Short mmCIF file of C-alpha atoms and ligand atoms in Angstrom, two decimals:
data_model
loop_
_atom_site.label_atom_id
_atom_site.label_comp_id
_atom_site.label_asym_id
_atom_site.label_seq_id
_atom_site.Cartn_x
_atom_site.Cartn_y
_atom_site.Cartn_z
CA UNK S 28 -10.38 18.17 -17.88
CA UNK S 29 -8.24 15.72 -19.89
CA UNK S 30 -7.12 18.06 -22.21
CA UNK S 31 -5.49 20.12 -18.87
CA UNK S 32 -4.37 17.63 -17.33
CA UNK S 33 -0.74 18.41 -16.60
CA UNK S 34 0.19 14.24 -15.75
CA UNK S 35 -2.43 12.57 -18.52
CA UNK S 36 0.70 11.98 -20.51
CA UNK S 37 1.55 9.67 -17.61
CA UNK S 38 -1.13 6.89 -19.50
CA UNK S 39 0.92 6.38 -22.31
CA UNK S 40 3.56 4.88 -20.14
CA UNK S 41 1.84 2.38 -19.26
CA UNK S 42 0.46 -0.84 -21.23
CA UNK S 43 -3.85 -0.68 -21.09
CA UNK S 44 -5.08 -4.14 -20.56
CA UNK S 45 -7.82 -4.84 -23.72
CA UNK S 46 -11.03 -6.87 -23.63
CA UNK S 47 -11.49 -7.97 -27.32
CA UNK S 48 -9.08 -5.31 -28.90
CA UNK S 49 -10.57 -2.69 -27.13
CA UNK S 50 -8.67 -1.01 -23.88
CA UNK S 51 -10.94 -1.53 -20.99
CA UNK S 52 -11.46 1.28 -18.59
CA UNK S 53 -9.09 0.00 -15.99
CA UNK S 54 -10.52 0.85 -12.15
CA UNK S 55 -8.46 -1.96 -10.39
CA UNK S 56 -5.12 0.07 -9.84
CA UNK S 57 -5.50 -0.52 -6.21
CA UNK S 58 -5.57 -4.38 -6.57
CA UNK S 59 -3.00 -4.69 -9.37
CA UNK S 60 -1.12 -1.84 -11.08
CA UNK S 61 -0.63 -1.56 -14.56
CA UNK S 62 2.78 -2.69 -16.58
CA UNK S 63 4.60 0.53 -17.06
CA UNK S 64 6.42 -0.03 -20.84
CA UNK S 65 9.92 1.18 -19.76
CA UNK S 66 10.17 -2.10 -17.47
CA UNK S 67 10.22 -4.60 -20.11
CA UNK S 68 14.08 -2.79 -20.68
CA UNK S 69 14.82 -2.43 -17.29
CA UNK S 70 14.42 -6.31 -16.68
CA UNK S 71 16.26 -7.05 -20.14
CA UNK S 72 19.29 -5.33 -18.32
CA UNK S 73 19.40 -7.38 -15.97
CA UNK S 74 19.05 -10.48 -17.98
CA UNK S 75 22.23 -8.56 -19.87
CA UNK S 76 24.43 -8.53 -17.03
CA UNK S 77 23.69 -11.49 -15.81
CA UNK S 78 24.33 -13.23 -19.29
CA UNK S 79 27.82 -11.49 -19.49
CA UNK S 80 28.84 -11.24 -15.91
CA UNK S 81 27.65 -14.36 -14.32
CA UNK S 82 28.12 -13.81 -10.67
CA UNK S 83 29.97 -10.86 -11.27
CA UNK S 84 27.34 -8.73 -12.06
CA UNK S 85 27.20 -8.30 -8.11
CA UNK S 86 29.60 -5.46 -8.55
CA UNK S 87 29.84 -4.97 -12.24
CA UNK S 88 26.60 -5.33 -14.13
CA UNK S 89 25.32 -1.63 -14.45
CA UNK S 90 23.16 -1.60 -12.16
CA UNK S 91 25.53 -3.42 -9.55
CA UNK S 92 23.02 -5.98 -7.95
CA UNK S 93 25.09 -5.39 -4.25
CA UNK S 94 23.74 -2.07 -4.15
CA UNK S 95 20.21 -2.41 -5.83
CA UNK S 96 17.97 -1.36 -3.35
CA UNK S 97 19.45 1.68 -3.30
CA UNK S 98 18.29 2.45 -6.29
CA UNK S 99 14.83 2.57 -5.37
CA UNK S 100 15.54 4.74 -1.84
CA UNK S 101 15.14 8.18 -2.99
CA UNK S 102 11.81 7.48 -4.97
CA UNK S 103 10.14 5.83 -1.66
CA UNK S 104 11.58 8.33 0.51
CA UNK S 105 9.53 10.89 -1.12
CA UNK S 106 6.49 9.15 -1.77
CA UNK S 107 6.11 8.05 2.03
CA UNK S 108 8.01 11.31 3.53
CA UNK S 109 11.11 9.46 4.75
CA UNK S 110 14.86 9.93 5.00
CA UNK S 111 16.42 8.12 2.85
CA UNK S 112 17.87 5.79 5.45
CA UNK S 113 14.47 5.35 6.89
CA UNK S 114 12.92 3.24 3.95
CA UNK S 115 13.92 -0.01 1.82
CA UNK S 116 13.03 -2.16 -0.72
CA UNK S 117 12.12 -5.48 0.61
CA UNK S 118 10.94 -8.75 1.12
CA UNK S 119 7.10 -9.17 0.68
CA UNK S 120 4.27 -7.72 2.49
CA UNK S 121 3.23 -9.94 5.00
CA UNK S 122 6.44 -11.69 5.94
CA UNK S 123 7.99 -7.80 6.41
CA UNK S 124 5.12 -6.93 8.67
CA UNK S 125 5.87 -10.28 11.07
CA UNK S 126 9.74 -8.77 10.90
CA UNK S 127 8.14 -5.20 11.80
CA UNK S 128 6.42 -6.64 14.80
CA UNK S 129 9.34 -9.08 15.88
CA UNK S 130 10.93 -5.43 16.71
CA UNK S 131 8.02 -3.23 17.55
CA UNK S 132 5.49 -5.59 19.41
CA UNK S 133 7.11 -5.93 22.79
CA UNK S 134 4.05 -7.35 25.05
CA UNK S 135 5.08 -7.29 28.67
CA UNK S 136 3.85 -7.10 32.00
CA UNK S 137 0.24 -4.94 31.89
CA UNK S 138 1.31 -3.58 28.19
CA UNK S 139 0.49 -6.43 26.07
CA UNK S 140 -2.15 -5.39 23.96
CA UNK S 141 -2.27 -4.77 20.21
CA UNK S 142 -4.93 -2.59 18.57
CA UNK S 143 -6.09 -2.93 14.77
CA UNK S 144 -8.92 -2.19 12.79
CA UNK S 145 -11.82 -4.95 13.44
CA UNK S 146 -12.08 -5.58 9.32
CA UNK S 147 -8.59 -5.39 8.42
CA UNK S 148 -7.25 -7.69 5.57
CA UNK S 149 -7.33 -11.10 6.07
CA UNK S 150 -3.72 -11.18 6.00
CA UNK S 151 -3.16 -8.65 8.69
CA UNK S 152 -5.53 -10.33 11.26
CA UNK S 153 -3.75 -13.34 10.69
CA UNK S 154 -0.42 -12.10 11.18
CA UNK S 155 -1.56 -9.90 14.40
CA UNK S 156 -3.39 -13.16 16.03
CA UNK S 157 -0.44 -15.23 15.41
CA UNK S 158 2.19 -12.49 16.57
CA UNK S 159 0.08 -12.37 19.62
CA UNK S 160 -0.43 -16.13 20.39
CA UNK S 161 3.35 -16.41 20.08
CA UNK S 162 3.56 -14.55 22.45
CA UNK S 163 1.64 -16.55 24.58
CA UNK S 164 -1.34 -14.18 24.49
CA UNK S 165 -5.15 -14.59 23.76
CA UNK S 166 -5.77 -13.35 20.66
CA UNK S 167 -9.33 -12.05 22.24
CA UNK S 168 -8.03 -10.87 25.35
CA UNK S 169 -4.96 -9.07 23.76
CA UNK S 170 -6.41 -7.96 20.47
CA UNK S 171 -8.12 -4.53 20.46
CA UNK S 172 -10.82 -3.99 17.31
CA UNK S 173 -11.61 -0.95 16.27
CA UNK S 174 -15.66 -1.18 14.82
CA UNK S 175 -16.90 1.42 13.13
CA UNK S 176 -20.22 2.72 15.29
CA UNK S 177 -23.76 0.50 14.81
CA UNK S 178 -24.74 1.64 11.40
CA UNK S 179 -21.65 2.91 10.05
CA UNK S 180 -19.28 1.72 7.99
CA UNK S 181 -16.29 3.81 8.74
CA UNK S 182 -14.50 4.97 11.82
CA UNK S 183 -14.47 8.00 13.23
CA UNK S 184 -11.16 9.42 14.47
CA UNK S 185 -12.67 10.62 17.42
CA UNK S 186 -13.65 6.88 18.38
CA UNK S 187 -10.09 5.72 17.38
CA UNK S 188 -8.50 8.29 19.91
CA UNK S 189 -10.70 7.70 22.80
CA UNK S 190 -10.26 3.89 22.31
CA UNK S 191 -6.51 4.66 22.54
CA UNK S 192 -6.97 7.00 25.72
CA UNK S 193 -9.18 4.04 27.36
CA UNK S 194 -6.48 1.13 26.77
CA UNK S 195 -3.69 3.23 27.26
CA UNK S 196 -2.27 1.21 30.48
CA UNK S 197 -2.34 -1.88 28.24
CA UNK S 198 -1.37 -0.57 24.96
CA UNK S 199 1.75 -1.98 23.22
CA UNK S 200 1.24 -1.24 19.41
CA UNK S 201 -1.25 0.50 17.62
CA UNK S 202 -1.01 -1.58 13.68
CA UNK S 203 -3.37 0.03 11.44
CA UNK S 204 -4.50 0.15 7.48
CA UNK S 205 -3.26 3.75 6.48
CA UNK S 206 -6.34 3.18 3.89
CA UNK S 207 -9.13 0.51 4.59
CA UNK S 208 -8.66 -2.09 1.87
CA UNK S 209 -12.48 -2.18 1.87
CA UNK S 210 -14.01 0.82 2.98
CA UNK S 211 -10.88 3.39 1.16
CA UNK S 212 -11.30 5.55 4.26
CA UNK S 213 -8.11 7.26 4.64
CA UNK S 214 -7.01 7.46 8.90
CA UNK S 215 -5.59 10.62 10.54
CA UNK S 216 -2.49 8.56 10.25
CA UNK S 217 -0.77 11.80 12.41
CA UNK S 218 -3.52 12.07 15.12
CA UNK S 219 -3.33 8.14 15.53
CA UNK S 220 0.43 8.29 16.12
CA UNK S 221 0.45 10.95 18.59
CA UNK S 222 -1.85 9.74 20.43
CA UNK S 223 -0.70 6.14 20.54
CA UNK S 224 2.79 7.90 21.92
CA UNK S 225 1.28 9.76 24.38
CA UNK S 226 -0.17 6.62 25.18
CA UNK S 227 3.22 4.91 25.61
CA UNK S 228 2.52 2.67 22.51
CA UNK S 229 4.57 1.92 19.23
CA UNK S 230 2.64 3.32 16.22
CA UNK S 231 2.83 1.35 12.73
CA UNK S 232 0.59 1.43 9.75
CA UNK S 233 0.06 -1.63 6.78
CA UNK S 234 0.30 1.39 3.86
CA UNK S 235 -0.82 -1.37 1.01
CA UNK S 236 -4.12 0.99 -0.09
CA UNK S 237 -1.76 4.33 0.68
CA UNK S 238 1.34 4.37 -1.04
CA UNK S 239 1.35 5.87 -3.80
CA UNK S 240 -2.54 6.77 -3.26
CA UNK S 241 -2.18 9.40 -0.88
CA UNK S 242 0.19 11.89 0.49
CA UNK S 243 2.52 10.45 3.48
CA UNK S 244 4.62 12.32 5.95
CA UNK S 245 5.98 9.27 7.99
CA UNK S 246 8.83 11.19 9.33
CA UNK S 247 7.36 14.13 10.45
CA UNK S 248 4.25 12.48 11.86
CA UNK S 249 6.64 9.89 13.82
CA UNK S 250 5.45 6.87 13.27
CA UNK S 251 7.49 4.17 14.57
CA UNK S 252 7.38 1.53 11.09
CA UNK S 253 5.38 0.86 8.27
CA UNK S 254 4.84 -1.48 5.71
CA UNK S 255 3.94 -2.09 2.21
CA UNK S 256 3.03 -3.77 -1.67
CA UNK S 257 4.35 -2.24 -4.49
CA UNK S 258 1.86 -4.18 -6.60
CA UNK S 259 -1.05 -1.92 -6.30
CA UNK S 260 -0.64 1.59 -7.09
CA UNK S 261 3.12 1.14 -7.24
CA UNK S 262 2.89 -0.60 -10.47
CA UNK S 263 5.57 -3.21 -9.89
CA UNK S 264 3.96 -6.66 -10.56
CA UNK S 265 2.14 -9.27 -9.15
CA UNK S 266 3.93 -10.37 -6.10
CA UNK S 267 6.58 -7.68 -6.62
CA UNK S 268 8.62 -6.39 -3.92
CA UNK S 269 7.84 -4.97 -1.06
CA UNK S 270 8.72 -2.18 1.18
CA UNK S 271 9.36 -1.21 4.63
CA UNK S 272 9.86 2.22 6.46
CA UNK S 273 11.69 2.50 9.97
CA UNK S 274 11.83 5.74 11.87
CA UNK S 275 15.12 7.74 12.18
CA UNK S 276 14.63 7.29 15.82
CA UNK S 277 14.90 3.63 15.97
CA UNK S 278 17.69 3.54 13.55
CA UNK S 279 21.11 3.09 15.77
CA UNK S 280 19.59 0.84 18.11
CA UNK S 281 21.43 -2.52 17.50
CA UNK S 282 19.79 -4.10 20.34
CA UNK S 283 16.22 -3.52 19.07
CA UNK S 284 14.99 -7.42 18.54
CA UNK S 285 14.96 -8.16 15.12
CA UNK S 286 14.98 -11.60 13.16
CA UNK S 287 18.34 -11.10 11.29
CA UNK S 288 19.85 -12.05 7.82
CA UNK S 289 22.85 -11.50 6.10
CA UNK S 290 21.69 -8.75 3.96
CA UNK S 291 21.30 -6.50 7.33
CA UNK S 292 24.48 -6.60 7.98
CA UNK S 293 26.67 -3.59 7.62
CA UNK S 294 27.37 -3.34 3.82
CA UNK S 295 31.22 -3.35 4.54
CA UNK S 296 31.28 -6.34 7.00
CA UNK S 297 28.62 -8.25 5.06
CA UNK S 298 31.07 -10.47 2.68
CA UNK S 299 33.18 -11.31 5.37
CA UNK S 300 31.35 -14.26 6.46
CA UNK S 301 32.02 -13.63 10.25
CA UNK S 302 30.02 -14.38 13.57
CA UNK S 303 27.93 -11.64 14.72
CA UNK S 304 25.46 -9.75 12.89
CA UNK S 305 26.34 -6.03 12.90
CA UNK S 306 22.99 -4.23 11.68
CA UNK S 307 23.71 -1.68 9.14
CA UNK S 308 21.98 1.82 10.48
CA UNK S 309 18.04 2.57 9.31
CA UNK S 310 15.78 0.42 7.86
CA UNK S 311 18.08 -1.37 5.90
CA UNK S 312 19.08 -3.34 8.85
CA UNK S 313 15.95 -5.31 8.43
CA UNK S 314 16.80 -6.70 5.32
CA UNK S 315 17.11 -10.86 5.34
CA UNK S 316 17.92 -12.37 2.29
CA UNK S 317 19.42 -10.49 -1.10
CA UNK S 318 17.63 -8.46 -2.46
CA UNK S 319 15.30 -9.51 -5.52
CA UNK S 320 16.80 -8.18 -8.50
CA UNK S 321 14.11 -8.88 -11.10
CA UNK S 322 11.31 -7.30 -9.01
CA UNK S 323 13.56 -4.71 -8.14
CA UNK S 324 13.85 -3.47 -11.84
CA UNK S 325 10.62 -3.41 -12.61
CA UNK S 326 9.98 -1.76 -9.04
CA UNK S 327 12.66 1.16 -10.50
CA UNK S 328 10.73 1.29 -14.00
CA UNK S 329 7.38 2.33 -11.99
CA UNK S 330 9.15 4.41 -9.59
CA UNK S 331 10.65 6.83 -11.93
CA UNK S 332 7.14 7.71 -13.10
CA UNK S 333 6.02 8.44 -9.89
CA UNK S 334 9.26 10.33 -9.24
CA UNK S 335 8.19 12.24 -12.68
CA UNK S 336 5.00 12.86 -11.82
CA UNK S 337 5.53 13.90 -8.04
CA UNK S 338 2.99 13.03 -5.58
CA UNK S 339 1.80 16.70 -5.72
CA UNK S 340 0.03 16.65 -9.04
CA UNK S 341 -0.75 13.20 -8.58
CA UNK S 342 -2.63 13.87 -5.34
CA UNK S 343 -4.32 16.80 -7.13
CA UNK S 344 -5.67 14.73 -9.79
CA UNK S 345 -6.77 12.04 -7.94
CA UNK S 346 -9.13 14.40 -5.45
CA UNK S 347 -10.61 15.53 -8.96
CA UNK S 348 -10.65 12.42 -10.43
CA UNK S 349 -12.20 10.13 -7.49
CA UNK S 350 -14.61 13.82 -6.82
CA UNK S 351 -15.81 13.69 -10.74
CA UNK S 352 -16.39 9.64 -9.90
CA UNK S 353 -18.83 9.80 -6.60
CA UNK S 354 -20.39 12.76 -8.91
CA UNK S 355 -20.95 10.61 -11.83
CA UNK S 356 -22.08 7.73 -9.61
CA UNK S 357 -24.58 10.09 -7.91
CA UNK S 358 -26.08 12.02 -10.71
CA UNK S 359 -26.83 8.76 -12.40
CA UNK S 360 -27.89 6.75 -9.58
CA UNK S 361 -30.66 8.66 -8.46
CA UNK S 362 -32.63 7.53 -11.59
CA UNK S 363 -32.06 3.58 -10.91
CA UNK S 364 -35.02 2.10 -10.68
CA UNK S 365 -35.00 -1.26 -8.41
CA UNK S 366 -31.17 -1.10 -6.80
CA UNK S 367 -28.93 1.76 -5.32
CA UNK S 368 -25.10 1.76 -5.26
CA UNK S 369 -24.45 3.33 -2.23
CA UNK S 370 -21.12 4.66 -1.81
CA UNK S 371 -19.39 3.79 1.90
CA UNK S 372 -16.32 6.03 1.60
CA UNK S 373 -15.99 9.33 2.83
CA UNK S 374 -17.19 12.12 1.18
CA UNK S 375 -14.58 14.30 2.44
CA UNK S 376 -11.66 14.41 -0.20
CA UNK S 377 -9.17 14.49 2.63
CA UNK S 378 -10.46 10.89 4.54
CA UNK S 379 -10.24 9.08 1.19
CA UNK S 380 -7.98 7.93 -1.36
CA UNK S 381 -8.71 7.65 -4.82
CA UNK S 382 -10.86 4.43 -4.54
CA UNK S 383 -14.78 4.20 -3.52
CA UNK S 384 -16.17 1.29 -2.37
CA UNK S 385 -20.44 0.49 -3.15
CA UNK S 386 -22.82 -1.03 -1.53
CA UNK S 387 -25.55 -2.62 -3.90
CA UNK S 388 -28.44 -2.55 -2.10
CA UNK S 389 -29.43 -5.96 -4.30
CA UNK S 390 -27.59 -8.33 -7.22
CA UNK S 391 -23.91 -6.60 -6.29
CA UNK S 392 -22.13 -9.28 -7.46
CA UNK S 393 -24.59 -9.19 -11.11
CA UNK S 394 -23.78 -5.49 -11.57
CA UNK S 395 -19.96 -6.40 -11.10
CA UNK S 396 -20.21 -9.10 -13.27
CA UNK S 397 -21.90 -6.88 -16.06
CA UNK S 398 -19.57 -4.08 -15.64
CA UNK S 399 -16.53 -6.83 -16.35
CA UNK S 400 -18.02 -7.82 -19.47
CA UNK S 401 -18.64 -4.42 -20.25
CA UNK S 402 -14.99 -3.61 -20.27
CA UNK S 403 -15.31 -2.20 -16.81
CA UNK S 404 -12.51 -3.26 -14.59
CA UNK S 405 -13.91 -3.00 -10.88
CA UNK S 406 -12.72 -5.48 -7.87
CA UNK S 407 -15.74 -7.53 -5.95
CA UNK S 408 -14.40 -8.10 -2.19
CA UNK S 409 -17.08 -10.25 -0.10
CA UNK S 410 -19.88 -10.10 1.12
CA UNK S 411 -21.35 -7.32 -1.47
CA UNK S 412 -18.55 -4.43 -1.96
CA UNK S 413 -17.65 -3.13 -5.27
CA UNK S 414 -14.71 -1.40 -5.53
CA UNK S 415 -13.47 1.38 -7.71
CA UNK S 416 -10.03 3.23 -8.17
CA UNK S 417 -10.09 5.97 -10.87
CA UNK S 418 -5.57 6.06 -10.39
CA UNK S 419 -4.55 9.27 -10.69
CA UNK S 420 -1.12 8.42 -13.33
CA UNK S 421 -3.39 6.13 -15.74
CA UNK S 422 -7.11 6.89 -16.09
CA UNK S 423 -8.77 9.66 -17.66
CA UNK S 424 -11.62 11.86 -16.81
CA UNK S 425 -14.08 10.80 -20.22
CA UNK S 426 -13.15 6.74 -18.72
CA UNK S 427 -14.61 8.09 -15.56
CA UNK S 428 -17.54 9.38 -17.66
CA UNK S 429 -17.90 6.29 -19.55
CA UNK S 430 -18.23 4.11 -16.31
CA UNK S 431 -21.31 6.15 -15.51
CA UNK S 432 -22.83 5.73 -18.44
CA UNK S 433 -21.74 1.71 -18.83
CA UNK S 434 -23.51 1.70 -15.80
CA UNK S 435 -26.62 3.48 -16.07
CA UNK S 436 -27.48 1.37 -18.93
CA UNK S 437 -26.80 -1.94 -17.28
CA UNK S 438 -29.18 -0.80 -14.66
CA UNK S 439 -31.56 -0.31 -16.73
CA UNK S 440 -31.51 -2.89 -18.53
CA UNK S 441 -32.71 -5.16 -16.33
C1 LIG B 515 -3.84 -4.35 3.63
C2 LIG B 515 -3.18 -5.58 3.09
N1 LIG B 515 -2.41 -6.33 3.90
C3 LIG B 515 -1.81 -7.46 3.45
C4 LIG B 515 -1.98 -7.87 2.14
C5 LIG B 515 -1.31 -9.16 1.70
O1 LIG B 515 -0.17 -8.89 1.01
P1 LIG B 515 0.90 -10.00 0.56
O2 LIG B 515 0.17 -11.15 -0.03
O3 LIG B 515 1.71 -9.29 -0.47
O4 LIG B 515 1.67 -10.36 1.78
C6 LIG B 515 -2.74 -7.12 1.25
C7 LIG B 515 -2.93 -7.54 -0.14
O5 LIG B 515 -3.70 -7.03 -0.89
C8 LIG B 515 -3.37 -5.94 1.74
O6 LIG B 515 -4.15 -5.20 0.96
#
């Protein structure tokens, strides 16, 4: 499978983190991405430009910093199926998804109500319970959860749409993972949105576990705004920036709420230094501050692979990749003898991304241990989930292989 793989030269573009000189088999793209090489240059550019042109490197460094988020719109705009216009290079997750809901939760009269998933990121519950007490809300009252049914771990989409059929007198937003952070279940990100419309309610989706995981069609499928990382499968750095998408439909509407900063402005007015803040058109207009330039280049580095690479093939791969995974991880685990990893993500290739998340049914947090020291990167999220991401641009099919058998003999070991 390796030696066919049309994108495996994609590895070599990136720099493999090593556990006593040796490259570990690296299964944490969907926490932190790897260093692509290139970005080490694209940074020293900057650094360049801003050496020789000071603060002129606003309009003549080669990259002109006034316009660099541009140069990361056409890469987005095809990974998340956008318009150009629709999508930008922002800010930082959280703080962009408070901006989002400045605009697109609207509580008023019977429509107040928000609906998330009930185990969401931390993050996201926070900034949904505080969104709604500012609002002078109850975060109980006003805060719909969707549970997965007694027993389950993931939701059903049938459950989803009749909770949105239920609520929808009351329904303001509908805010939901694109892919569970925990779980990897991918949502019917399409049926949600039409469904929340046709329930009168603003549809947006937190696509940290998506972008650049799964395919994305946020135009076509209308949804209303979106957010996300780019340190994850994007591949732009810890804390790197982040990313917002706004739907054509929403983009000439000046009088949409917003919390406003200079860098919205219309690009021609913005240096003027006048009263009144004249969005510029699209998603843009929700930009605050100016835009990050150092993050920015290393976002551009990552991008281009993924522009390379197209989400096509990647997508391919990663069905095979994450499929020859749960294989491995079944075919061995039938022959542990005291503990079972059991696997809570979808089997079906299209509600998942490339991640898996296991259940040990005793001494998780041993087995993730062991596999770290046995140059297995996985991620360990509370109370007993262990989480693996076989990424589509840098891991192989015999690493895949290899995790199996790291495994099998740490299980029986014991
Ligand atoms: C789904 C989700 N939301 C929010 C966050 C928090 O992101 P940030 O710290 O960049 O705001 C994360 C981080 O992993 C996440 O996975």
């Amino acid at each position: 499978m390796d030696a066919n793989d049309a994108i495996g030269k994609y590895r070599h573009a990136f720099h493999l983190p090593a556990q006593q000189g040796k490259p570990v088999i690296y299964l944490t793209g969907n926490s932190l991405g790897l260093l692509p090489k290139k970005a080490r240059d694209y940074v020293e550019q900057e650094f360049l430009d801003w050496q020789q042109y000071g603060v002129e490197g606003h309009f003549e460094a080669k990259n002109p910093w006034f316009y660099y988020h541009h140069f990361c719109e056409s890469a987005l705009a095809a990974i998340v199926g956008a318009q150009k216009q629709e999508v930008v290079a922002m800010g930082s997750l959280t703080a962009n998804l408070h901006f989002l809901l400045v605009s697109f939760y609207r509580p008023a009269g019977a429509r107040y109500k928000i609906m998330m998933e009930a185990n969401s990121f931390p993050s996201d519950q926070y900034a949904i319970e505080s969104q709604v007490r500012y609002h002078g809300y109850d975060p109980d009252d006003a805060i719909i959860e969707l549970k997965p049914r007694a027993g389950e771990y993931t939701l059903r989409t049938e459950d989803i749409l009749a909770t949105i059929e239920v609520n929808k007198d009351s329904l303001a937003t509908i805010i939901i993972g694109g892919v569970s952070y925990l779980t990897g279940q991918l949502m019917d990100m399409k049926a949600i949105t039409l469904a929340g419309h046709h329930a009168g309610a603003v549809v947006g989706f937190d696509l940290a576990h998506a972008i650049g995981n799964v395919p994305l069609q946020l135009h076509d499928w209308q949804v209303d705004f979106a957010c996300w990382c780019s340190y994850k499968y994007l591949n732009s750095g810890p804390g790197g920036v982040a990313g917002i998408f706004v739907h054509e439909q929403h983009s000439h509407k000046p009088e949409l709420p917003r919390f406003a900063g200079w860098w919205g402005n219309a690009e021609e007015t913005r240096f003027r230094m006048e009263k009144g803040f004249h969005p510029q058109p699209g998603a843009a207009g929700w930009q605050l501050s100016n835009a990050p330039v150092f993050p920015m280049a290393i976002h551009r580095a990552s991008l281009e692979l993924f522009e390379a690479a197209g989400m096509n093939q990647l997508r391919a791969k990663s069905e095979l990749l994450t499929g020859f995974l749960e294989f491995v991880l079944r075919d061995f685990n039938l022959h542990f003898p005291d503990h079972a990893l059991n696997i809570i993500t979808p089997e079906d290739p299209a509600m998942r991304g490339c991640q898996l998340s296991l259940i040990a049914t005793s001494n998780g947090k041993e087995i993730f241990n062991k596999l770290t020291k046995a140059g297995v990167f996985t991620d360990w999220r509370e109370p007993n989930v262990i989480r693996m991401a076989p990424v589509p641009l840098h891991n192989s099919f015999e690493e895949v292989w290899r995790t199996g058998a790291v495994l099998n003999e740490l299980m029986h070991a014991d």
